[in-house]
């Protein structure tokens, strides 16, 4: 079973309980910043009169995981995309690769690491809801298994179509995410990207990378053939010179 | 001349690299609103504030204290980050609250300092917080004052 969050922008009052709970749960230093940083993993932004959370979307097939050269990022079976600072070499490929601009770097430290929401992976393994969902006083952030959350999101769209834009953000954006969003405004007005492909983004590079072993074998065979023919011609030429 | 140019580049490049290191990346596209605009109308959202917190009375205290979120928070536009997690934990119950802490500007004393809200050290204001349990529910709503 894979878990996730359903954030309903129409039920968010912008109280910041999610941010406060995240700070406490993950022992992140204060203050609470106005945008996500390596020390503030989730914030509530107000855009066009509506509140929207910013946090890691926990892609089903995460680009950050696919580009990390040392395996510091990992998609767990329960759903969270977790980060191991001990493995990180600070290359920041994950920051460049994330389609949602989530991972942030500790620019103020001499030995920086990356910071991002880890969907309270320890709590999830213990069967608990994430800290943000636990603290939310309106139920705007719901924790549950992703399939149930998708059903709940669709139920809300069907029962209150006047309240929502008819789309579950995260259902298939970048191949699908464990964090799903509902909103009463078009998602681009909430600062969310609406130009993302509907397939997992690592597919883009995998189409090339998966062919590299074949290419190496074929190119090696071709170069060996050229070498063999050249050597053979030289040997034949040498023999003919000797005979004549 | 070429040696001079090479030297300048060799010196300038590390200096620029060191200076640029602490500077974050470029501006964030699509920044959120900075001005406070009116919230979306008719939000039929029920805000379930946490339940009341009863504090055991010190033997010297006139009565126990019942903390109520309702009297400290505007339930239509709560701002939890005013107190959490800097002053009080949000996920778990904190330790005992003492007047010594308050008078040192910690705990309730962050707001109850005589400026933002009545002072926790004001000997005329004891009953605003210390109320017999039977009275607490009825009176606290109108008496505690202060800000979230």
Coordinates of C-alpha atoms in Angstrom, one line a residue:
Chain A
X1 CA 0.0 0.0 0.0
X2 CA 1.3 3.4 -0.9
X3 CA 0.4 6.5 1.1
X4 CA 0.0 10.1 0.3
X5 CA -1.8 13.4 1.0
X6 CA -4.8 15.0 -0.4
X7 CA -4.7 18.8 0.0
X8 CA -8.0 20.6 -0.6
X9 CA -7.2 24.3 -1.2
X10 CA -10.9 25.2 -0.7
X11 CA -10.8 24.0 2.9
X12 CA -7.5 25.7 3.8
X13 CA -7.7 28.8 6.0
X14 CA -3.9 29.5 5.9
X15 CA -3.4 29.0 9.6
X16 CA 0.1 27.5 9.1
X17 CA -0.5 24.6 11.5
X18 CA 1.0 22.3 8.9
X19 CA 4.2 24.3 8.7
X20 CA 4.5 24.5 12.5
X21 CA 4.0 20.8 12.9
X22 CA 6.5 20.0 10.1
X23 CA 9.1 22.2 11.8
X24 CA 8.5 20.4 15.1
X25 CA 8.4 16.9 13.8
X26 CA 11.6 17.3 11.7
X27 CA 13.5 19.4 14.3
X28 CA 13.9 22.2 11.8
X29 CA 15.2 25.6 13.0
X30 CA 13.0 28.6 13.2
X31 CA 11.9 31.1 11.8
X32 CA 9.1 29.9 9.5
X33 CA 10.0 31.4 6.1
X34 CA 7.6 32.7 3.6
X35 CA 8.7 30.1 0.9
X36 CA 10.1 26.7 1.1
X37 CA 13.8 26.4 1.9
X38 CA 16.2 23.7 3.2
X39 CA 14.9 24.5 6.7
X40 CA 11.2 25.1 5.9
X41 CA 9.9 22.1 4.1
X42 CA 6.3 23.2 3.6
X43 CA 4.5 26.6 3.6
X44 CA 1.1 27.9 2.8
X45 CA 1.0 30.6 0.2
X46 CA -1.9 32.9 -0.6
X47 CA -2.5 33.3 -4.3
X48 CA -5.4 35.1 -5.9
X49 CA -7.3 34.9 -2.6
X50 CA -6.8 31.1 -2.2
X51 CA -4.4 29.2 0.0
X52 CA -2.2 26.6 -1.4
X53 CA 0.5 24.4 0.2
X54 CA 4.0 24.0 -1.1
X55 CA 5.6 20.7 -0.4
X56 CA 7.3 17.8 -2.1
X57 CA 4.8 16.1 -4.3
X58 CA 6.4 12.7 -3.8
X59 CA 6.2 11.6 -7.4
X60 CA 5.4 7.9 -8.1
X61 CA 8.5 7.8 -10.4
X62 CA 10.6 10.7 -9.1
X63 CA 13.1 12.5 -11.3
X64 CA 15.2 13.4 -8.3
X65 CA 15.7 9.7 -7.5
X66 CA 16.6 8.9 -11.1
X67 CA 19.3 11.6 -11.4
X68 CA 20.9 11.2 -8.0
X69 CA 24.3 9.6 -8.8
X70 CA 24.9 8.2 -5.3
X71 CA 21.4 7.0 -4.3
X72 CA 20.9 9.6 -1.6
X73 CA 17.2 9.9 -2.7
X74 CA 14.9 7.0 -2.6
X75 CA 11.2 6.3 -3.2
X76 CA 10.0 4.0 -0.4
X77 CA 7.4 1.4 -0.8
X78 CA 5.1 3.4 1.5
X79 CA 5.2 6.4 -0.8
X80 CA 7.6 9.0 0.7
X81 CA 10.6 10.1 -1.3
X82 CA 13.3 10.1 1.4
X83 CA 16.7 11.7 1.5
X84 CA 19.9 10.4 3.1
X85 CA 22.2 13.3 3.9
X86 CA 25.1 10.9 4.6
X87 CA 25.2 9.7 1.0
X88 CA 24.7 13.2 -0.6
X89 CA 27.8 14.6 -2.3
X90 CA 26.1 18.0 -2.9
X91 CA 25.9 17.8 -6.7
X92 CA 22.4 19.4 -6.7
X93 CA 21.2 17.3 -9.7
X94 CA 18.0 16.7 -7.8
X95 CA 17.4 20.5 -7.5
X96 CA 17.8 20.9 -11.2
X97 CA 15.8 17.8 -12.1
X98 CA 12.7 18.3 -9.9
X99 CA 9.8 19.5 -12.1
X100 CA 8.2 21.1 -9.0
X101 CA 11.3 23.0 -7.8
X102 CA 11.1 21.3 -4.4
X103 CA 14.6 20.3 -3.1
X104 CA 16.4 23.2 -1.6
X105 CA 20.1 23.6 -0.7
X106 CA 21.6 24.9 2.5
X107 CA 23.4 27.8 0.9
X108 CA 24.4 29.3 4.2
X109 CA 26.5 26.4 5.4
X110 CA 30.1 25.4 4.7
X111 CA 29.1 21.7 4.3
X112 CA 25.5 22.0 3.0
X113 CA 23.0 19.3 2.3
X114 CA 19.6 19.3 0.6
X115 CA 16.4 19.8 2.5
X116 CA 12.9 18.7 1.4
X117 CA 9.7 17.2 2.8
X118 CA 10.1 13.5 3.4
X119 CA 6.3 12.9 4.1
X120 CA 7.2 12.1 7.7
X121 CA 8.5 8.7 6.5
X122 CA 9.2 7.5 10.1
X123 CA 5.6 8.2 11.2
X124 CA 4.2 6.6 8.0
X125 CA 6.1 3.4 8.7
X126 CA 4.7 3.4 12.2
X127 CA 1.2 3.7 10.8
X128 CA 0.7 7.3 11.8
X129 CA -0.5 10.2 9.7
X130 CA 2.0 12.9 8.7
X131 CA 2.5 15.7 11.2
X132 CA 0.9 18.3 8.8
X133 CA -2.2 16.2 8.4
X134 CA -2.4 15.5 12.1
X135 CA -2.2 19.2 13.0
X136 CA -4.5 20.6 10.3
X137 CA -7.6 22.0 12.0
X138 CA -9.9 22.0 9.0
X139 CA -9.1 18.7 7.3
X140 CA -7.6 20.5 4.3
X141 CA -4.7 18.1 4.4
X142 CA -5.8 14.5 4.5
X143 CA -3.5 11.5 4.9
X144 CA -4.3 8.1 3.6
X145 CA -3.5 5.4 1.1
X146 CA -3.3 7.0 -2.4
X147 CA -6.1 4.9 -3.9
X148 CA -8.6 6.0 -1.2
X149 CA -7.4 9.6 -1.6
X150 CA -8.0 9.5 -5.3
X151 CA -11.5 8.1 -4.7
X152 CA -12.2 10.8 -2.1
X153 CA -11.0 13.5 -4.5
X154 CA -13.2 12.3 -7.3
X155 CA -16.2 12.0 -4.9
X156 CA -15.7 15.7 -4.0
X157 CA -15.5 16.7 -7.6
X158 CA -18.7 14.9 -8.3
X159 CA -20.7 16.0 -5.3
X160 CA -19.6 19.7 -5.3
X161 CA -18.6 20.5 -8.9
X162 CA -19.3 24.2 -8.4
X163 CA -16.7 24.3 -5.7
X164 CA -13.8 22.9 -7.6
X165 CA -11.8 23.0 -10.9
X166 CA -12.6 19.6 -12.4
X167 CA -9.1 18.2 -12.1
X168 CA -7.1 16.3 -9.5
X169 CA -3.7 17.7 -9.6
X170 CA -1.1 15.0 -9.2
X171 CA -3.2 12.2 -10.6
X172 CA -1.1 12.0 -13.7
X173 CA 1.2 15.1 -13.6
X174 CA 4.8 13.9 -14.2
X175 CA 3.4 10.3 -14.2
X176 CA 1.5 10.8 -10.9
X177 CA 2.4 12.0 -7.5
X178 CA 1.6 10.8 -3.9
X179 CA 0.4 14.3 -3.0
X180 CA -2.8 15.2 -4.7
X181 CA -4.4 18.7 -4.9
X182 CA -7.9 20.0 -5.3
X183 CA -8.6 23.7 -5.9
X184 CA -11.3 26.2 -6.6
X185 CA -9.1 28.1 -9.0
X186 CA -7.2 27.0 -12.1
X187 CA -3.9 25.4 -10.9
X188 CA -1.7 27.8 -12.8
X189 CA -3.3 30.7 -10.8
X190 CA -2.0 28.9 -7.7
X191 CA 1.5 28.9 -9.0
X192 CA 1.5 25.2 -10.0
X193 CA 2.9 24.0 -13.3
X194 CA 0.3 22.9 -15.8
X195 CA 2.7 22.1 -18.6
X196 CA 4.2 18.9 -17.2
X197 CA 4.1 15.7 -19.2
X198 CA 1.6 13.0 -18.2
X199 CA 4.3 10.3 -18.2
X200 CA 7.1 9.8 -15.7
X201 CA 9.9 12.2 -16.5
X202 CA 12.7 9.8 -16.0
X203 CA 11.4 8.1 -19.2
X204 CA 12.9 11.0 -21.1
X205 CA 16.5 10.1 -20.2
X206 CA 15.7 6.3 -19.9
X207 CA 14.9 6.2 -23.6
X208 CA 18.6 7.2 -24.2
X209 CA 20.2 5.5 -21.3
X210 CA 18.6 2.1 -21.9
X211 CA 20.2 2.0 -25.4
X212 CA 23.7 2.8 -24.2
X213 CA 24.7 -0.8 -23.4
X214 CA 23.6 -1.9 -26.9
X215 CA 25.4 1.0 -28.4
X216 CA 28.6 0.2 -26.5
X217 CA 28.6 -3.4 -27.6
X218 CA 27.8 -2.6 -31.3
X219 CA 30.3 0.3 -31.4
X220 CA 33.0 -1.9 -29.8
X221 CA 32.3 -4.7 -32.4
X222 CA 32.5 -2.1 -35.2
X223 CA 35.7 -0.6 -34.0
X224 CA 37.2 -4.1 -33.4
X225 CA 36.2 -5.0 -37.0
X226 CA 37.9 -1.9 -38.4
X227 CA 41.0 -2.7 -36.4
X228 CA 41.0 -6.3 -37.6
X229 CA 40.6 -5.4 -41.2
X230 CA 43.3 -2.7 -41.0
X231 CA 45.7 -5.1 -39.4
X232 CA 44.9 -7.8 -41.9
X233 CA 45.5 -5.5 -44.8
X234 CA 48.8 -4.4 -43.4
X235 CA 49.8 -8.1 -42.9
X236 CA 48.8 -9.0 -46.5
X237 CA 50.6 -6.0 -47.8
X238 CA 53.7 -7.0 -45.9
X239 CA 53.6 -10.6 -47.2
X240 CA 53.2 -9.3 -50.8
X241 CA 56.1 -7.0 -50.4
X242 CA 58.3 -9.8 -49.0
X243 CA 57.3 -12.2 -51.8
X244 CA 58.0 -9.7 -54.5
Chain B
X1 CA 50.8 41.8 -20.4
X2 CA 49.4 38.3 -20.9
X3 CA 50.9 37.3 -17.5
X4 CA 49.2 40.2 -15.9
X5 CA 45.8 39.3 -17.4
X6 CA 46.2 35.7 -16.4
X7 CA 47.1 36.7 -12.8
X8 CA 44.0 38.9 -12.6
X9 CA 41.8 36.1 -13.8
X10 CA 43.3 33.6 -11.5
X11 CA 42.8 35.9 -8.5
X12 CA 39.3 37.2 -9.5
X13 CA 37.8 33.8 -10.2
X14 CA 38.2 32.3 -6.7
X15 CA 37.1 35.6 -5.1
X16 CA 33.9 35.6 -7.2
X17 CA 33.3 31.9 -6.6
X18 CA 33.6 32.4 -2.8
X19 CA 31.4 35.5 -2.9
X20 CA 28.8 33.7 -5.0
X21 CA 28.6 30.6 -2.8
X22 CA 26.3 32.0 -0.1
X23 CA 24.1 33.8 -2.6
X24 CA 21.0 31.7 -3.4
X25 CA 19.9 30.9 -6.9
X26 CA 17.9 33.2 -9.1
X27 CA 14.5 34.8 -8.3
X28 CA 11.6 32.4 -7.8
X29 CA 9.2 32.5 -10.6
X30 CA 5.6 33.3 -9.9
X31 CA 6.0 34.7 -6.3
X32 CA 2.9 34.6 -4.1
X33 CA 1.0 37.7 -3.1
X34 CA 2.7 39.9 -0.7
X35 CA -0.2 42.2 0.0
X36 CA -2.9 40.8 2.2
X37 CA -6.0 40.5 0.1
X38 CA -9.4 39.6 1.4
X39 CA -9.9 35.8 1.8
X40 CA -12.2 34.0 -0.6
X41 CA -15.8 34.6 0.4
X42 CA -18.1 32.1 2.0
X43 CA -15.6 29.6 3.0
X44 CA -17.8 26.9 4.5
X45 CA -14.9 25.5 6.4
X46 CA -15.2 24.3 10.0
X47 CA -12.1 25.1 12.0
X48 CA -11.7 22.4 14.7
X49 CA -9.5 24.1 17.3
X50 CA -7.7 21.8 19.7
X51 CA -9.5 20.9 22.9
X52 CA -9.1 22.9 26.1
X53 CA -5.9 22.3 28.0
X54 CA -6.2 21.9 31.8
X55 CA -3.2 22.8 33.9
X56 CA -2.8 21.3 37.3
X57 CA -2.9 24.0 40.0
X58 CA 0.1 24.9 42.0
X59 CA -0.7 24.6 45.8
X60 CA -0.1 28.4 46.0
X61 CA -2.4 29.2 43.0
X62 CA -5.9 30.5 43.6
X63 CA -7.4 28.0 41.1
X64 CA -6.3 25.8 38.2
X65 CA -5.9 27.2 34.7
X66 CA -7.9 26.1 31.7
X67 CA -6.4 27.3 28.5
X68 CA -8.9 27.7 25.7
X69 CA -7.9 28.1 22.1
X70 CA -11.2 29.8 21.4
X71 CA -10.2 32.8 23.5
X72 CA -6.8 33.1 21.9
X73 CA -7.4 32.5 18.3
X74 CA -9.7 34.1 15.7
X75 CA -11.4 30.9 14.6
X76 CA -12.3 32.5 11.2
X77 CA -8.7 33.3 10.4
X78 CA -6.4 31.4 12.8
X79 CA -2.7 31.9 12.8
X80 CA -1.2 28.9 14.5
X81 CA 2.4 30.0 13.8
X82 CA 2.1 32.9 16.2
X83 CA 2.6 30.4 19.1
X84 CA 3.6 27.1 17.4
X85 CA 6.2 25.7 17.4
X86 CA 8.4 28.6 18.7
X87 CA 6.6 29.1 22.1
X88 CA 4.6 25.9 22.5
X89 CA 4.9 22.5 20.8
X90 CA 2.0 21.7 18.5
X91 CA 2.2 17.9 18.2
X92 CA 2.6 17.1 21.9
X93 CA 1.9 18.6 25.3
X94 CA 4.7 20.7 26.7
X95 CA 6.0 20.8 30.2
X96 CA 4.6 22.7 33.2
X97 CA 4.0 26.4 32.8
X98 CA 5.4 28.6 35.5
X99 CA 5.2 32.3 36.4
X100 CA 9.0 32.4 36.5
X101 CA 9.0 31.5 32.8
X102 CA 6.3 34.0 32.0
X103 CA 8.0 36.8 33.8
X104 CA 11.2 36.0 31.9
X105 CA 9.3 36.5 28.7
X106 CA 8.9 32.8 27.9
X107 CA 5.8 30.6 27.6
X108 CA 2.6 32.7 28.1
X109 CA 4.8 35.6 28.9
X110 CA 5.7 36.0 25.2
X111 CA 2.3 37.8 24.8
X112 CA 1.2 38.3 28.4
X113 CA 3.8 41.0 29.0
X114 CA 1.5 44.0 29.7
X115 CA 1.9 45.3 26.2
X116 CA 0.5 42.8 23.7
X117 CA -1.9 41.4 26.4
X118 CA -2.3 41.8 30.1
X119 CA 0.7 41.0 32.2
X120 CA 1.0 37.5 33.7
X121 CA 2.6 39.3 36.7
X122 CA -0.3 41.6 37.3
X123 CA -1.6 40.7 40.7
X124 CA -5.0 42.2 39.8
X125 CA -5.4 39.8 36.9
X126 CA -5.1 36.4 38.5
X127 CA -8.6 35.4 38.0
X128 CA -8.4 36.1 34.3
X129 CA -6.6 32.8 34.0
X130 CA -7.0 31.1 37.4
X131 CA -10.7 30.2 37.5
X132 CA -12.5 27.5 39.4
X133 CA -13.3 24.7 36.9
X134 CA -17.1 25.3 37.0
X135 CA -16.6 29.0 35.9
X136 CA -13.9 28.5 33.4
X137 CA -16.0 27.4 30.5
X138 CA -18.5 30.2 30.9
X139 CA -16.2 33.1 31.7
X140 CA -13.0 32.5 29.9
X141 CA -14.4 33.5 26.5
X142 CA -15.0 37.0 27.7
X143 CA -12.1 37.6 30.0
X144 CA -8.8 36.2 28.8
X145 CA -8.3 38.7 26.0
X146 CA -4.9 39.0 24.4
X147 CA -3.9 37.9 20.9
X148 CA -3.3 34.5 19.4

